[in-house]
XYZ file of C-alpha atoms in Angstrom:
463
model
C -2.066 16.092 7.656
C -2.150 17.603 11.130
C -4.514 17.630 14.054
C -5.322 20.887 15.833
C -3.148 19.718 18.707
C -0.220 19.086 16.330
C -0.544 22.564 14.823
C -0.357 24.332 18.172
C 2.320 22.038 19.586
C 4.567 22.197 16.493
C 4.352 26.000 16.282
C 5.661 26.272 19.857
C 8.585 23.828 19.654
C 11.886 25.508 20.549
C 13.943 22.352 20.218
C 13.558 18.594 20.453
C 16.114 16.924 22.697
C 17.365 13.662 21.098
C 15.792 10.682 22.900
C 14.286 13.178 25.333
C 11.515 15.692 25.816
C 10.552 18.699 23.727
C 11.343 22.238 24.818
C 8.010 24.002 24.332
C 7.468 27.762 24.397
C 4.674 28.892 26.735
C 2.459 31.894 25.943
C 0.667 32.191 29.282
C 1.484 31.065 32.804
C -1.244 31.280 35.435
C -0.459 31.076 39.124
C -2.405 30.796 42.359
C -1.435 30.781 45.997
C -1.072 27.033 46.542
C 1.466 25.858 43.951
C 3.632 28.934 43.308
C 5.573 29.697 46.549
C 8.229 27.012 45.981
C 8.620 28.083 42.334
C 9.366 31.677 43.355
C 11.752 30.406 46.032
C 13.620 28.444 43.347
C 14.152 31.618 41.297
C 15.164 33.549 44.395
C 17.656 30.874 45.459
C 19.262 30.904 42.014
C 19.208 34.675 41.648
C 16.984 34.480 38.559
C 14.337 37.007 37.519
C 11.051 36.114 35.847
C 11.956 35.986 32.141
C 8.722 37.467 30.770
C 6.610 38.616 33.726
C 4.057 40.225 31.395
C 3.104 36.702 30.260
C 2.220 35.668 33.816
C -1.024 36.329 35.724
C -1.689 35.231 39.308
C -4.552 35.376 41.784
C -5.611 33.681 45.028
C -8.663 31.424 44.789
C -8.280 28.146 46.715
C -8.103 29.654 50.218
C -10.470 32.553 49.553
C -13.542 32.565 51.859
C -16.940 32.862 50.176
C -18.814 34.423 53.113
C -16.507 37.442 53.631
C -13.153 38.496 52.252
C -11.879 40.910 54.858
C -9.687 38.300 56.501
C -8.642 34.666 56.065
C -8.851 33.119 59.511
C -6.862 29.990 58.689
C -3.202 30.935 59.285
C -1.834 28.634 56.568
C -4.289 29.904 53.959
C -3.657 33.511 54.970
C 0.104 32.990 54.687
C -0.235 31.492 51.199
C -2.338 34.416 49.955
C 0.005 37.015 51.482
C 3.042 35.214 50.040
C 1.533 35.219 46.543
C 0.975 38.981 46.714
C 4.521 39.575 47.933
C 6.047 37.321 45.267
C 4.093 39.011 42.481
C 5.212 42.434 43.694
C 8.852 41.326 43.868
C 8.915 39.674 40.432
C 6.715 42.222 38.616
C 3.815 39.879 37.914
C 0.189 40.919 37.364
C -1.750 40.049 40.531
C -5.529 40.070 40.904
C -5.924 40.411 44.665
C -8.677 38.829 46.747
C -11.804 40.966 46.894
C -10.978 43.063 43.821
C -13.156 43.150 40.692
C -10.504 41.227 38.718
C -10.310 38.322 41.143
C -11.968 34.925 40.967
C -11.117 31.330 40.197
C -8.182 31.462 37.826
C -9.790 29.076 35.306
C -12.892 31.260 35.159
C -11.088 34.614 35.033
C -8.591 33.652 32.304
C -11.115 33.066 29.510
C -13.576 35.750 30.597
C -10.870 38.433 30.489
C -9.519 37.316 27.119
C -6.217 36.292 28.698
C -6.704 32.789 27.267
C -6.815 32.897 23.473
C -6.906 30.405 20.573
C -3.551 28.975 19.529
C -1.872 29.722 22.851
C 0.089 27.336 25.000
C -1.122 27.807 28.577
C 0.111 26.213 31.792
C -0.650 26.494 35.503
C 0.308 24.529 38.581
C -3.230 23.186 38.736
C -4.717 20.066 37.173
C -7.828 21.820 35.839
C -5.806 24.082 33.555
C -7.293 21.926 30.772
C -10.313 24.278 31.052
C -8.649 26.856 28.804
C -8.508 24.365 25.934
C -12.145 25.262 25.281
C -11.022 28.445 23.492
C -8.768 26.472 21.162
C -5.608 26.652 23.262
C -3.234 23.903 24.335
C -3.628 24.114 28.122
C -1.962 21.784 30.613
C -1.543 21.463 34.350
C 2.080 21.285 35.497
C 4.063 20.662 38.689
C 5.713 23.221 40.943
C 9.221 22.585 39.568
C 7.828 23.137 36.075
C 6.231 26.420 37.183
C 9.741 27.533 38.124
C 10.978 26.472 34.655
C 8.378 28.625 32.940
C 8.952 31.604 35.234
C 12.676 31.434 34.477
C 12.584 30.709 30.732
C 8.982 30.904 29.420
C 9.595 27.338 28.247
C 8.888 23.873 29.558
C 10.222 20.389 28.898
C 7.409 18.052 27.876
C 7.014 14.707 26.135
C 4.501 15.002 23.318
C 1.283 13.141 24.169
C -0.649 11.001 21.723
C -3.820 12.380 20.138
C -7.425 11.318 20.671
C -10.583 12.710 19.118
C -13.931 12.294 20.861
C -16.735 12.842 18.353
C -20.159 13.615 19.805
C -23.002 13.883 17.324
C -26.650 14.847 17.738
C -28.849 16.991 19.933
C -28.722 16.788 23.726
C -31.939 15.747 25.440
C -33.928 18.063 27.677
C -32.183 18.557 31.011
C -28.802 17.360 29.726
C -25.844 19.741 30.064
C -22.142 19.783 29.230
C -21.487 18.474 32.754
C -23.562 15.389 31.969
C -21.648 14.933 28.710
C -18.348 14.993 30.612
C -19.578 12.585 33.297
C -20.871 10.242 30.574
C -17.504 10.267 28.757
C -15.658 9.571 32.018
C -17.906 6.616 32.811
C -17.454 5.300 29.265
C -13.657 5.720 29.073
C -12.897 5.426 32.829
C -10.744 7.883 34.757
C -7.595 6.535 33.082
C -9.007 6.028 29.595
C -7.305 9.099 28.128
C -4.003 8.853 30.005
C -1.142 9.841 27.720
C -3.430 11.608 25.237
C -4.376 15.142 24.344
C -8.098 15.027 23.555
C -9.904 17.050 20.909
C -13.687 17.271 21.291
C -15.508 17.433 17.957
C -18.865 16.816 16.305
C -22.180 18.613 15.960
C -22.928 18.438 19.699
C -19.743 20.349 20.449
C -20.289 22.855 17.645
C -23.748 23.620 19.075
C -22.458 23.897 22.646
C -22.121 27.307 24.295
C -18.727 28.630 25.335
C -19.572 28.035 28.996
C -20.491 24.442 28.176
C -17.240 23.921 26.315
C -15.292 25.298 29.280
C -17.034 22.792 31.555
C -16.238 19.917 29.201
C -12.576 20.858 28.786
C -12.274 21.415 32.543
C -13.071 17.763 33.220
C -10.632 16.352 30.634
C -8.043 15.784 33.340
C -10.495 13.520 35.197
C -10.111 10.822 32.529
C -6.334 11.172 32.584
C -6.025 13.409 29.523
C -3.066 15.763 29.257
C -5.284 18.417 27.649
C -8.791 18.890 26.277
C -9.090 21.110 23.223
C -11.935 22.416 21.049
C -11.400 24.059 17.673
C -12.220 27.787 17.783
C -15.229 28.909 15.732
C -17.753 31.743 15.582
C -18.976 30.843 19.087
C -15.415 31.287 20.356
C -14.875 34.570 18.528
C -18.185 36.006 19.724
C -17.330 35.062 23.304
C -13.860 36.625 23.182
C -14.621 39.798 21.234
C -14.411 42.900 23.413
C -12.897 41.042 26.376
C -10.467 43.157 28.353
C -7.235 41.540 27.166
C -8.414 40.272 23.768
C -6.952 41.924 20.640
C -8.717 45.090 19.452
C -9.332 46.738 16.070
C -7.047 45.614 13.264
C -5.246 43.267 15.683
C -8.571 41.511 16.298
C -9.177 40.996 12.573
C -5.659 39.642 12.137
C -6.057 37.323 15.119
C -9.384 35.913 13.914
C -7.909 35.262 10.464
C -5.219 33.141 12.153
C -7.638 31.499 14.585
C -9.776 30.286 11.686
C -6.830 28.103 10.585
C -6.790 26.347 13.963
C -8.663 23.163 13.176
C -7.732 19.584 12.433
C -7.231 18.888 8.741
C -10.017 16.881 7.102
C -7.822 13.814 6.752
C -5.886 14.259 10.001
C -5.097 10.944 11.696
C -5.578 10.543 15.450
C -4.009 7.819 17.559
C -7.467 6.994 18.877
C -11.035 8.004 17.992
C -14.176 7.632 20.103
C -17.730 8.225 18.857
C -20.691 9.080 21.084
C -24.368 9.577 20.262
C -25.688 12.585 22.218
C -29.113 10.930 22.426
C -27.638 8.284 24.752
C -26.792 10.868 27.439
C -29.180 11.559 30.324
C -28.735 13.761 33.405
C -26.048 12.014 35.460
C -24.781 11.590 39.006
C -21.800 9.844 40.572
C -22.079 7.120 43.209
C -18.415 6.465 44.078
C -15.195 8.218 44.946
C -13.896 9.024 41.466
C -15.627 11.061 38.743
C -15.905 8.033 36.450
C -18.052 6.125 38.936
C -21.320 7.487 37.592
C -24.747 6.519 36.310
C -27.732 8.138 34.649
C -29.896 9.649 37.369
C -32.687 7.097 36.751
C -30.330 4.089 36.823
C -29.138 2.005 39.756
C -25.647 1.560 41.168
C -23.908 -1.445 39.548
C -24.099 -4.767 41.348
C -21.181 -7.086 42.114
C -22.394 -9.637 39.579
C -19.791 -10.559 36.991
C -17.020 -8.496 38.571
C -13.539 -9.822 39.236
C -12.374 -10.078 42.846
C -10.331 -6.897 42.423
C -13.290 -5.024 40.910
C -15.558 -6.226 43.726
C -13.144 -4.848 46.323
C -12.861 -1.518 44.467
C -16.627 -1.072 44.174
C -17.332 -2.217 47.729
C -14.687 0.136 49.143
C -16.182 3.113 47.319
C -19.751 2.267 48.324
C -18.819 1.678 51.954
C -17.358 5.190 52.119
C -20.382 6.686 50.337
C -22.796 4.667 52.528
C -24.506 3.288 49.410
C -25.295 -0.303 48.377
C -24.782 -2.220 45.127
C -27.953 -2.064 43.019
C -29.307 0.927 44.959
C -31.249 3.653 43.172
C -29.933 7.041 44.290
C -32.796 9.181 43.039
C -34.755 10.170 46.152
C -31.744 9.897 48.509
C -31.721 12.781 51.047
C -28.941 15.349 50.613
C -27.459 17.619 53.281
C -25.450 20.110 51.194
C -25.835 21.544 47.700
C -22.936 23.352 46.008
C -23.130 25.415 42.814
C -19.772 26.755 41.687
C -16.107 25.813 41.056
C -14.080 26.214 37.858
C -16.357 23.516 36.448
C -19.738 25.213 36.888
C -19.235 28.695 38.371
C -20.103 30.684 35.224
C -23.115 32.835 34.386
C -24.806 30.117 32.318
C -24.658 27.782 35.324
C -26.413 30.333 37.536
C -29.035 30.944 34.849
C -29.674 27.206 34.698
C -29.902 26.902 38.484
C -32.292 29.870 38.666
C -34.506 28.403 35.925
C -35.207 25.427 38.199
C -35.642 27.188 41.560
C -37.667 30.194 40.352
C -40.974 30.356 42.192
C -40.005 27.493 44.513
C -38.415 27.313 47.965
C -35.167 25.737 49.126
C -35.622 22.640 51.250
C -35.131 23.536 54.936
C -33.029 20.374 55.297
C -30.387 21.572 52.840
C -27.384 23.860 53.313
C -26.759 25.544 49.941
C -23.584 27.303 48.840
C -23.994 29.266 45.593
C -20.569 30.650 44.713
C -19.750 32.557 41.488
C -16.453 31.775 39.784
C -15.467 35.444 39.554
C -16.527 38.960 40.492
C -17.550 39.527 36.880
C -19.894 36.523 37.046
C -21.281 37.799 40.348
C -21.974 41.201 38.791
C -23.711 39.548 35.824
C -25.906 37.609 38.254
C -26.934 40.888 39.909
C -27.366 42.756 36.612
C -29.684 40.040 35.289
C -31.739 39.905 38.500
C -30.799 36.297 39.143
C -29.788 37.213 42.694
C -33.390 38.266 43.389
C -34.745 34.940 42.079
C -32.291 33.087 44.301
C -33.075 35.222 47.339
C -36.826 34.759 46.929
C -36.266 31.005 46.822
C -34.244 31.062 50.047
C -30.725 31.004 48.619
C -27.775 33.284 49.419
C -25.401 34.460 46.706
C -21.887 34.190 48.108
C -18.542 35.752 47.121
C -16.214 34.378 44.405
C -14.031 31.502 45.600
C -13.107 27.882 44.882
C -15.319 27.355 47.930
C -16.599 23.830 48.504
C -14.782 22.298 45.550
C -12.004 21.383 47.949
C -11.461 21.544 51.699
C -8.995 24.458 51.717
C -11.328 27.206 52.915
C -14.216 27.503 55.401
C -16.810 25.864 53.077
C -16.194 22.306 54.281
C -18.854 19.603 54.288
C -18.938 17.862 57.713
C -17.983 14.207 58.055
C -20.710 11.801 56.976
C -22.875 14.477 55.354
C -23.905 14.029 51.712
C -23.187 16.849 49.291
C -24.479 17.100 45.746
C -22.009 19.310 43.942
C -21.241 20.875 40.566
C -17.518 20.623 41.266
C -15.077 18.272 39.553
C -13.918 15.727 42.098
C -15.619 13.363 44.532
C -12.451 11.882 46.046
C -12.447 10.715 49.657
C -12.401 13.861 51.824
C -12.331 16.219 48.846
C -15.057 18.504 50.267
C -14.042 17.894 53.869
C -12.708 15.011 55.987
C -15.303 12.228 55.824
C -17.590 14.207 53.506
C -19.497 12.291 50.823
C -19.814 13.896 47.383
C -22.162 13.236 44.473
C -21.152 15.128 41.328
C -23.919 16.520 39.134
C -24.947 19.369 36.830
C -26.364 22.720 37.972
C -29.862 21.514 36.973
C -29.621 18.362 39.104
C -28.169 20.296 42.047
C -30.933 22.915 41.791
C -33.693 20.303 41.683
C -32.140 18.516 44.668
C -31.822 21.763 46.647
C -35.556 22.354 46.241
C -36.730 18.831 47.079
C -34.065 17.914 49.630
C -33.365 14.633 47.838
C -31.424 13.660 44.681
C -33.885 14.702 41.974
C -34.109 14.330 38.204
C -34.550 17.940 36.991
C -36.667 16.765 34.055
C -39.437 15.977 36.547
C -39.742 19.581 37.726
C -38.605 21.583 34.700
C-alpha cells in the first residue's frame, strides 16, 4: 500500500536508471532572479530552447525593494532582475514583473494563483519550494544545473527519498500558530532530523489547520533537512484553490477534484519513519541560536551547558556568543531593535490578520523599527480591502510593498550589525538578515506583541 508521496512520485516516473537516479517528470518549474541566469546561459550555450515554456513561471522577489519599486539601486540586484526579464522574453516564459499586480514572493504567488495544484511535481531553484507541498504537491528545491535540466527537458534526475510521517493530534493552545508547530518540530527532530526523507504531515491538528497555516508548515520542512513537506489535499485545500486564476474551471474543476480526492496515503501505508506529537505540548516559541532548530518555548530558558559533550558545548557557546545571549538566560523581556512580518513563511493574509489582532488599539514601541511586508500584491490588496492597513497605521506601522524583504540580506531591508531582530522569516543563520545581525525567529503573534512592548513578549499576556 502506498503513501501519498509514493503515489505522486510513481505517477511521474519517466524511467529508472539501473543503479542510478530516477528520471522524474516535472509539472511546474518556478524561477526567480537569483538562481536562473546560469540555467538560461546553459541552454543558450547548447542552442537548446525551453522544452515546455508554458509550464514555467518566473518573477523577481529576492532583490525587490519594499519601500519603492521604481528602481533597484544595488547594481548587482538590478542586473539580476533585468536579466530575468530578458531571459523570460527570449525563451517565451511567463514573467510577473516587479511592481505588477501578479508579482510577489514566488512561494506565495504560486498557491494563491492556483499555479500550484494537488498531485503536481513542482521544483524551483530555491530551498523553500517545499512550501507548495501544502496543497498536496510534491515540491522540491533544486540546484541551478537542475533548473537547466528542467528547462531543457521538463524532467529531472533524482534519487527517491525515504518517507516520514509526522502525526500531530489535538487542539493547539491559545496563541499557538503553525509557525510554532514548525519550530517545535525542528527543535524535537533537529535541523538534520529529516535529512533524506520526504515528510507527510498528518493528524487532526493538520486537518484543522488553515491553508495559510499549512503553507507555513510545509515552507519550513527544508529547515529540518527534509526533501519535501506534503499535506494530503482535502476540503480546505479545494475551498482555497477554487476560483483561483489558474485553477481548473467548470467541468475541469470537477474532474480535478475527483482525482485530488484520491491523493492520500492508504490506510495501511508503511512509512520508513513515523513521529507523533501532541499539540497540547506546543507553546508560542522563539529561537535563541543561529539555526532554526535552536529554539525554546517563549517562557523557557536557554539550555545550560550541563550534561553536554565537549563538542555540544562548543556548538552552543559559539551560537550564544554570536547572539549575545547566555546559557540559562530567559529571553522573554529582552529588548528588540527590529520586528519583521513577512517572507514566504508568514507573508500571507492570515499572518497580517493575526498581527493586527494584537496591535489593534495599541501603539508601536518607539524603540522598534518595524517592517511589515506582504508576500504578494494580492495579499497587499486584501490587507487594504479588509481595513487592516488602517489598524496598522493607527498603531504606528507602515505597510510596505511586496518583497522577500528582511528575510535575507539581498535588498535594502538589512538589519544593522549587532541589532536584534525578531522575525517571522525562516532562517536565523549568521548574517542572514544583514552582516552581524542577530535574528530570533517567531510567529506573527509573538512579533506583534514584541513590536508593541519593545521586548520579546509572550502574546498570550496581551491577547
